Short mmCIF file of N, CA, C and O in Angstrom, two decimals:
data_model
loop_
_atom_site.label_atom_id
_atom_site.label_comp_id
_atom_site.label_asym_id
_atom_site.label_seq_id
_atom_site.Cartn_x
_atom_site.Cartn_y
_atom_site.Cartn_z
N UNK A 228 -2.30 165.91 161.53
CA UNK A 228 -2.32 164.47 161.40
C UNK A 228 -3.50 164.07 160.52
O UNK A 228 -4.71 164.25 160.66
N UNK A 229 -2.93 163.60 159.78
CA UNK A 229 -3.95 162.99 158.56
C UNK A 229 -4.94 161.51 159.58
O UNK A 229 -4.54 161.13 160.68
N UNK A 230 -5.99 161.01 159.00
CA UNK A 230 -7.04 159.71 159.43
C UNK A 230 -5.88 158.10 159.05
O UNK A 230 -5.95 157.09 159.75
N UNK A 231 -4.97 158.24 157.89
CA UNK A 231 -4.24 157.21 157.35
C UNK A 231 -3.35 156.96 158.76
O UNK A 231 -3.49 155.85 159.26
N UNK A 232 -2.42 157.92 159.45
CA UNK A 232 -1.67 158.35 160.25
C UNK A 232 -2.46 157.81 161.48
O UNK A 232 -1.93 156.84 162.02
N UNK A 233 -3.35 158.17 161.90
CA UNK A 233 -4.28 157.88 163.38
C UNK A 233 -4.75 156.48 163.40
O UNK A 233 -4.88 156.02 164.53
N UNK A 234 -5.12 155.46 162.15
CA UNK A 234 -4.97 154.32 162.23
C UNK A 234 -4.25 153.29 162.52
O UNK A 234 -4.54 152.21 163.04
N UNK A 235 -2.57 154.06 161.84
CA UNK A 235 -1.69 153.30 161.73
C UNK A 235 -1.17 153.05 163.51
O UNK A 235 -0.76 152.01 164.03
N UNK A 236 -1.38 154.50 164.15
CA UNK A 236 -0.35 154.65 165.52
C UNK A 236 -2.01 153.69 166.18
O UNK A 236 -1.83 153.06 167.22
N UNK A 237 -3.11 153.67 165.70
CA UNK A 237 -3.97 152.86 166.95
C UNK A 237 -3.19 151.85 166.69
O UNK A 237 -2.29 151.47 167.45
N UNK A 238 -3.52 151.27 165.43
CA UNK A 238 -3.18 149.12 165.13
C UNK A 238 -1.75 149.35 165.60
O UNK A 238 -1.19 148.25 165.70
N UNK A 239 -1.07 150.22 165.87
CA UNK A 239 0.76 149.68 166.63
C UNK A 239 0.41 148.26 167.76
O UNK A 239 0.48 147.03 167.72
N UNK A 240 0.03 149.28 168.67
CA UNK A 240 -0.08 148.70 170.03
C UNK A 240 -0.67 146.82 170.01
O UNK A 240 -0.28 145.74 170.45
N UNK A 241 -1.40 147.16 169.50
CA UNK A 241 -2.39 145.78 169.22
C UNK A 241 -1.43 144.44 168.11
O UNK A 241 -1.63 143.22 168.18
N UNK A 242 -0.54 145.06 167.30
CA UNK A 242 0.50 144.10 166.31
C UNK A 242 1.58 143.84 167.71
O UNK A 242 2.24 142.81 167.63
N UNK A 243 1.77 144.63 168.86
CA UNK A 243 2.64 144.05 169.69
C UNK A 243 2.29 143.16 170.40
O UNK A 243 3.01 142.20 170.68
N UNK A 244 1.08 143.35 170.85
CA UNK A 244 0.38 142.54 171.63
C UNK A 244 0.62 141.05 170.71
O UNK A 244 1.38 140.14 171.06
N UNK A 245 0.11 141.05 169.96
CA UNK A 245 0.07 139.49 169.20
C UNK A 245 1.55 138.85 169.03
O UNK A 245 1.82 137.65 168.92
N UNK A 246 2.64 140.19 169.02
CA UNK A 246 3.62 139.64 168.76
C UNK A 246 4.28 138.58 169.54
O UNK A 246 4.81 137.54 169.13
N UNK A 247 4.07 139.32 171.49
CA UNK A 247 4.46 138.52 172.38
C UNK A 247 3.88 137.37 172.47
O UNK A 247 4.55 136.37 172.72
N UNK A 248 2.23 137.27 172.26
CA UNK A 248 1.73 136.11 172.41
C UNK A 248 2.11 134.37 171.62
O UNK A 248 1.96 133.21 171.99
N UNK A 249 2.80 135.25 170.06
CA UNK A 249 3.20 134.20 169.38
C UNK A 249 4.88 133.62 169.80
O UNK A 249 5.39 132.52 169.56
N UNK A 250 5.50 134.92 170.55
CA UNK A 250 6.78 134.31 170.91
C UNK A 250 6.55 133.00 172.58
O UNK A 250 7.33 132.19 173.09
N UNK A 251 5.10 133.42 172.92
CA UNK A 251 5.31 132.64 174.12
C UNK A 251 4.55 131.33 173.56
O UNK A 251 4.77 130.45 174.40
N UNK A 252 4.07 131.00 172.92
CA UNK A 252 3.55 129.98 171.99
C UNK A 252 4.99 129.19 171.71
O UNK A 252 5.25 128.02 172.00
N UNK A 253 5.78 130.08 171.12
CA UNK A 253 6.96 129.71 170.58
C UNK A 253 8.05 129.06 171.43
O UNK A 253 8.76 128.11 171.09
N UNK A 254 8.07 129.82 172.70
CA UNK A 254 8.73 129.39 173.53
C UNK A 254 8.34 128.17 174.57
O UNK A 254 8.99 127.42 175.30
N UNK A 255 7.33 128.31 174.35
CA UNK A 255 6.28 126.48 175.03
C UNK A 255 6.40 125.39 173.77
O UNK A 255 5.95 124.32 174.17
N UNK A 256 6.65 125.35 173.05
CA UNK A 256 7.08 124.94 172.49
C UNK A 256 8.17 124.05 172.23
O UNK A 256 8.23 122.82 172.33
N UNK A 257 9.32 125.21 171.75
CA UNK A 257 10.53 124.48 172.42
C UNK A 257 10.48 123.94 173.60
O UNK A 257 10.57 122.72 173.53
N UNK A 258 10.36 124.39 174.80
CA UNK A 258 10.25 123.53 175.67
C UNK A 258 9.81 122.25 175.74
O UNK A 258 10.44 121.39 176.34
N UNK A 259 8.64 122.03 175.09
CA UNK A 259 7.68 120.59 174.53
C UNK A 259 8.70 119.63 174.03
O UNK A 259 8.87 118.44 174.31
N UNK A 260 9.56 120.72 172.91
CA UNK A 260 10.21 119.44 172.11
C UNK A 260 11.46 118.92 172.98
O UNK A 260 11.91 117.79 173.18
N UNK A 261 11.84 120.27 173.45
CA UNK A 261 13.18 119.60 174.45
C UNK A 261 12.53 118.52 175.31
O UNK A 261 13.02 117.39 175.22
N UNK A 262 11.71 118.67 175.97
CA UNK A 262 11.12 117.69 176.99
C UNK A 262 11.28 116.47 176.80
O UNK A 262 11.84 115.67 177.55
N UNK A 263 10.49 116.16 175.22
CA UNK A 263 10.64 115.01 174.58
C UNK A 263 11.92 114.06 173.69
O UNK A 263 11.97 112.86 173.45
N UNK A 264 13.03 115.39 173.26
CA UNK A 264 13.45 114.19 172.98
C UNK A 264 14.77 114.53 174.09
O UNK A 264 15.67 113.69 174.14
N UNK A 265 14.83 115.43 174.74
CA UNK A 265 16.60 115.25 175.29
C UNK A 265 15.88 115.00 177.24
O UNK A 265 16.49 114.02 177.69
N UNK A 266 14.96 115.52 178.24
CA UNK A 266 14.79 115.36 179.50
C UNK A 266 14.00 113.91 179.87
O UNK A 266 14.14 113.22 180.88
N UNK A 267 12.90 113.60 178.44
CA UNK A 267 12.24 112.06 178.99
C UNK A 267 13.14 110.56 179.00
O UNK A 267 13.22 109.56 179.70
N UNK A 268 13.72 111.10 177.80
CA UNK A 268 15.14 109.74 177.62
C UNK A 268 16.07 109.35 178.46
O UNK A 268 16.45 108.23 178.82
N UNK A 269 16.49 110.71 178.82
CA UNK A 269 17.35 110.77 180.15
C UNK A 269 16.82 109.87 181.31
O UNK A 269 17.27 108.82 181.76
N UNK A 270 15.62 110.70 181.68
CA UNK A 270 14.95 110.30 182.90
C UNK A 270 14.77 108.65 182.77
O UNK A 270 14.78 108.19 183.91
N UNK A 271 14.61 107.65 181.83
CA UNK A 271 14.52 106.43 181.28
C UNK A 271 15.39 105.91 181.06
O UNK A 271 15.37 104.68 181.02
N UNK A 272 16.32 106.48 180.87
CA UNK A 272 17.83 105.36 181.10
C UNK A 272 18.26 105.93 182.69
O UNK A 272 19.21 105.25 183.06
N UNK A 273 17.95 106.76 183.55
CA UNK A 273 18.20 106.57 184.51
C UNK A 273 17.30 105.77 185.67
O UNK A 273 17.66 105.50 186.81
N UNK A 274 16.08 105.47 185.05
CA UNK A 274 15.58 104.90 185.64
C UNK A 274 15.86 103.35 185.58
O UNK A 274 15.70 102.48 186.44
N UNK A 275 16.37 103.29 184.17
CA UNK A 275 16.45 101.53 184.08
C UNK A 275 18.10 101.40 185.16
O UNK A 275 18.24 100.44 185.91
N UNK A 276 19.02 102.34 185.06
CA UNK A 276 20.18 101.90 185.47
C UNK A 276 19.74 101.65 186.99
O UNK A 276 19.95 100.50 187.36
N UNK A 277 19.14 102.54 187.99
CA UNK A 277 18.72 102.22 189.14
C UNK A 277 18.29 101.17 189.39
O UNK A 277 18.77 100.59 190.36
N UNK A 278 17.28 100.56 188.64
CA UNK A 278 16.32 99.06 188.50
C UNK A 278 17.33 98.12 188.11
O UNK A 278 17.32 96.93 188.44
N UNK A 279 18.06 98.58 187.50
CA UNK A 279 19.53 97.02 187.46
C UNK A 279 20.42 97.47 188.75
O UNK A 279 20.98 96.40 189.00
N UNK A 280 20.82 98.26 189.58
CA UNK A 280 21.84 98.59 190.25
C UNK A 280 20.95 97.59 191.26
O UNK A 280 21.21 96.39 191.25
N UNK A 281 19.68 98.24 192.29
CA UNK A 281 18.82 97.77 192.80
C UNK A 281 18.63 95.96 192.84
O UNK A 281 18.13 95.28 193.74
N UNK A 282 19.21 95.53 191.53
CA UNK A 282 18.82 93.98 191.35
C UNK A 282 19.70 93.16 191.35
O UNK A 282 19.58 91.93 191.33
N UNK A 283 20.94 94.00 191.39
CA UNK A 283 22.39 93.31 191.26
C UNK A 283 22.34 91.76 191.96
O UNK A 283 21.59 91.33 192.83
N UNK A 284 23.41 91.11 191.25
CA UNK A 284 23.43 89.63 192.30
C UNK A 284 24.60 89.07 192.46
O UNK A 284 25.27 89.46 191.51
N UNK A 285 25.22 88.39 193.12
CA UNK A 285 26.32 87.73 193.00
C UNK A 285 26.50 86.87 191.62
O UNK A 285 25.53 86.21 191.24
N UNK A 286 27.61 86.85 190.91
CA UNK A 286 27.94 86.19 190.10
C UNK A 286 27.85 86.98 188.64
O UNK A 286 28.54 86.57 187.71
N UNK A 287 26.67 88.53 188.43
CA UNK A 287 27.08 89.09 187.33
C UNK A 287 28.17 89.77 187.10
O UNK A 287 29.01 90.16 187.92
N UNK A 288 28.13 89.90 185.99
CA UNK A 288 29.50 90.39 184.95
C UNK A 288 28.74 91.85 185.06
O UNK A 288 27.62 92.18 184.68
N UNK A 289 29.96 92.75 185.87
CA UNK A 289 29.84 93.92 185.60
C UNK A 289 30.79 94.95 184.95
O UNK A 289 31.79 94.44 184.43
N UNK A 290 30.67 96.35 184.86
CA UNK A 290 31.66 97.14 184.76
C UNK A 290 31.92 98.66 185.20
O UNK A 290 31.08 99.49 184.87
N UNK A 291 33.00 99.02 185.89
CA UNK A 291 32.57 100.11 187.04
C UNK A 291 32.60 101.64 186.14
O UNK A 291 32.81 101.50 184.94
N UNK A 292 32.40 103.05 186.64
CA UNK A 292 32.03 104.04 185.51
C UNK A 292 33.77 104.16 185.82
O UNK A 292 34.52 104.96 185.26
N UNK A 293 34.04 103.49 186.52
CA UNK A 293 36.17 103.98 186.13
C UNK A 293 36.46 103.11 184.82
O UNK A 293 37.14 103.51 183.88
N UNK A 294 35.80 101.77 184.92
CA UNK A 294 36.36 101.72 183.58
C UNK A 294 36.87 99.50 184.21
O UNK A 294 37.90 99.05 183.72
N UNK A 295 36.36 98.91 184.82
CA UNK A 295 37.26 98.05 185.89
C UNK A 295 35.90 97.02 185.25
O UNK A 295 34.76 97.50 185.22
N UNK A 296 36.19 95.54 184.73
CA UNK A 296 35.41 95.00 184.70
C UNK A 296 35.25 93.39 185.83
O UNK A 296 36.05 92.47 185.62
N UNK A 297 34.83 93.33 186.28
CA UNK A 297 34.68 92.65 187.00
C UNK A 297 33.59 91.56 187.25
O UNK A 297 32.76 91.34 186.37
N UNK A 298 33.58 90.81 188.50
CA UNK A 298 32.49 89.72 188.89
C UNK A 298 31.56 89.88 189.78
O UNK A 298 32.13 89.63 190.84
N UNK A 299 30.55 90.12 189.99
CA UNK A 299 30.13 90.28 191.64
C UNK A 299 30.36 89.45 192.04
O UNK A 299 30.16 88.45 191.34
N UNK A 300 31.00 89.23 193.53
CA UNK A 300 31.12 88.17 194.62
C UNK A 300 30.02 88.39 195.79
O UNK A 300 29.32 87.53 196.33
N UNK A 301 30.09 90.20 196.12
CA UNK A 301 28.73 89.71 197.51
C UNK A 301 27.75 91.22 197.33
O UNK A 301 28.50 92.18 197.11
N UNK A 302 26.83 91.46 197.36
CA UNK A 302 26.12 92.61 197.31
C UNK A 302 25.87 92.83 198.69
O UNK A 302 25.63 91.97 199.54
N UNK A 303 25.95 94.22 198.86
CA UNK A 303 25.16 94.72 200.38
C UNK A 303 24.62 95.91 199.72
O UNK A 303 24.61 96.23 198.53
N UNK A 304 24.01 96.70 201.17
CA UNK A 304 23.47 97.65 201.15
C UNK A 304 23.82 99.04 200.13
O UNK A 304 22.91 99.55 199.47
N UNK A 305 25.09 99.52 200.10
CA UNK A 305 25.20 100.75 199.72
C UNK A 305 26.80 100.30 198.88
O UNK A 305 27.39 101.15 198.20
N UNK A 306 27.18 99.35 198.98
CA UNK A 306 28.33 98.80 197.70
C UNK A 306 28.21 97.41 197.49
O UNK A 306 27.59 96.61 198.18
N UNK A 307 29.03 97.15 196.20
CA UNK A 307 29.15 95.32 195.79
C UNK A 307 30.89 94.85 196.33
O UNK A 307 31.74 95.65 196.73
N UNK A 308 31.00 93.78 196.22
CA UNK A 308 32.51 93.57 196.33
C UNK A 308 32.62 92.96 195.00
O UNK A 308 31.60 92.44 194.54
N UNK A 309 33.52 92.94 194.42
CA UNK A 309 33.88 92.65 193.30
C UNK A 309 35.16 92.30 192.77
O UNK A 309 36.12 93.06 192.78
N UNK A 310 35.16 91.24 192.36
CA UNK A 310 36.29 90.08 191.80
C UNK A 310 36.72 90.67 190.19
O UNK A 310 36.07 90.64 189.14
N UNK A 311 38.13 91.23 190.50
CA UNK A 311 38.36 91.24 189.64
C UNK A 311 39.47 90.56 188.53
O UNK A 311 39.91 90.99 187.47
N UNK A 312 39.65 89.62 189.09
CA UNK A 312 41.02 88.12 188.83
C UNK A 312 40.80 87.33 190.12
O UNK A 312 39.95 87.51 190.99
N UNK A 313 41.74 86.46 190.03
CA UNK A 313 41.49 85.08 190.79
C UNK A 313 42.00 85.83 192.08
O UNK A 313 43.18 86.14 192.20
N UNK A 314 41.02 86.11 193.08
CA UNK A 314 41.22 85.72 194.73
C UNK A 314 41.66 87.55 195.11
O UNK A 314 42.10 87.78 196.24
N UNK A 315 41.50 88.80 194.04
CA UNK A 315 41.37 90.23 193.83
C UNK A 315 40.03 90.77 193.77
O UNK A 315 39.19 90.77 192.86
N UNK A 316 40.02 91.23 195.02
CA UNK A 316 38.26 91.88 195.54
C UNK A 316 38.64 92.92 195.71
O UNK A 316 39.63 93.18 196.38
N UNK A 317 37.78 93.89 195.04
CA UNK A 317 37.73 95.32 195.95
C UNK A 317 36.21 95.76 195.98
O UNK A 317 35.38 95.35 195.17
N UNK A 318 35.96 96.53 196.89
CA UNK A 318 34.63 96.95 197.11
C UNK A 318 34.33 98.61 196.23
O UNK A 318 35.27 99.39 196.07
N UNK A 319 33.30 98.84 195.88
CA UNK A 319 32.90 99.51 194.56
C UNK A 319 31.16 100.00 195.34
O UNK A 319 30.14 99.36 195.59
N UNK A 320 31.53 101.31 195.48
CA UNK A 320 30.20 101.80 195.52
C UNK A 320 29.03 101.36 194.51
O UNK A 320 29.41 100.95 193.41
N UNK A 321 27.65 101.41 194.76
CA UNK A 321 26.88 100.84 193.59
C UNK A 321 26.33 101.86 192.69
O UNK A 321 25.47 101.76 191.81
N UNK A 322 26.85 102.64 193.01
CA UNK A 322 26.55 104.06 192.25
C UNK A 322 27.27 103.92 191.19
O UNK A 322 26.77 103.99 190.07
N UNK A 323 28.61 103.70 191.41
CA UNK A 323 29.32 103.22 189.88
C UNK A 323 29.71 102.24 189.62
O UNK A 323 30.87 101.90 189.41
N UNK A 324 28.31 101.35 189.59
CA UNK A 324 28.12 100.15 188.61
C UNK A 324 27.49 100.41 187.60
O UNK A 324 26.56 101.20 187.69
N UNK A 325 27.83 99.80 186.29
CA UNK A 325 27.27 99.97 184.85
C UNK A 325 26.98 98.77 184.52
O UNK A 325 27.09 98.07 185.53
N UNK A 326 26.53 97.91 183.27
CA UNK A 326 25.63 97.12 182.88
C UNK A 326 27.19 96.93 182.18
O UNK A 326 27.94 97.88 181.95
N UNK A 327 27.43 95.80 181.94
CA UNK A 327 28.88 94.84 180.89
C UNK A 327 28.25 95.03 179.36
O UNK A 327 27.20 94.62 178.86
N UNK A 328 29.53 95.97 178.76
CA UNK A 328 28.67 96.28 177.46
C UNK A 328 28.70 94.99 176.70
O UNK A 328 27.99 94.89 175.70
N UNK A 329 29.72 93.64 177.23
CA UNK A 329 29.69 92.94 176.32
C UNK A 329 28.46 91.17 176.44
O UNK A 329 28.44 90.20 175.68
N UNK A 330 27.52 91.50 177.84
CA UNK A 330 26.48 91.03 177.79
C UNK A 330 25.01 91.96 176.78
O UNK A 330 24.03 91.38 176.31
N UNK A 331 25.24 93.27 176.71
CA UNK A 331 24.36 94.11 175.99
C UNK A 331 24.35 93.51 174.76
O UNK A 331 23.22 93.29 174.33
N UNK A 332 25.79 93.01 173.70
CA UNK A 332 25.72 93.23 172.34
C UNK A 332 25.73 91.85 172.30
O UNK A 332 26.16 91.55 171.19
N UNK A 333 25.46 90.77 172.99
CA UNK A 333 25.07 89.26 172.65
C UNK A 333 24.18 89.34 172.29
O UNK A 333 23.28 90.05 172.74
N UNK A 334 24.12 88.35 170.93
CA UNK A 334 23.06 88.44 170.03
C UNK A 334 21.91 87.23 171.02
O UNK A 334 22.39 86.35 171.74
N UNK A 335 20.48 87.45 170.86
CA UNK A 335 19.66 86.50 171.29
C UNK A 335 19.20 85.46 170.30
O UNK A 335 18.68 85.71 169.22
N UNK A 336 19.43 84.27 170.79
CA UNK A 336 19.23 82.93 170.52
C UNK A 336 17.48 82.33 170.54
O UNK A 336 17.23 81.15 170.31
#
């Protein structure tokens, strides 16, 4: 074994070492970016939908995640009742209540 040869097999070990360190750099990372743009957004529109479910009132314009748009008539505890034509109530868990997309896209005055 030549001195060129005995250098090369020391520095192996030590180029691996750095290698893993830059893949776990790498991999905190991604994580960072996922965090930011696809798990914090999430967490923020689920928080606002709770804070409107939570505030509901008689008389808004809602729409259920089936697809059913309707009126509130009475809120309770754990569902709304809801008007959906003249003197047609049915009761609707509040879990799938959604925000009326067509109060969202009114322009402000």
């Amino acid at each position: 074994m030549n001195f060129a040869t005995m250098i090369y097999l020391a520095a192996a070990p030590q180029q691996a070492q750095g290698g893993g360190l830059s893949f776990i750099i790498m991999m905190v990372l991604i994580f960072v970016v996922m965090y930011f743009f696809m798990i914090r957004p999430q967490q923020k529109r689920q928080k606002e939908l709770n804070n409107f479910r939570n505030s509901l009132e008689a008389g808004q314009k809602v729409i259920t995640a089936g697809g059913i748009y309707g009126k509130i008539k009475e809120v309770k505890e754990t569902y709304v009742l809801l008007e959906i034509d003249n003197n047609v109530h049915i009761r609707v868990d509040k879990s799938m209540i959604m925000k009326d997309p067509g109060e969202l896209q009114q322009p402000q005055k």
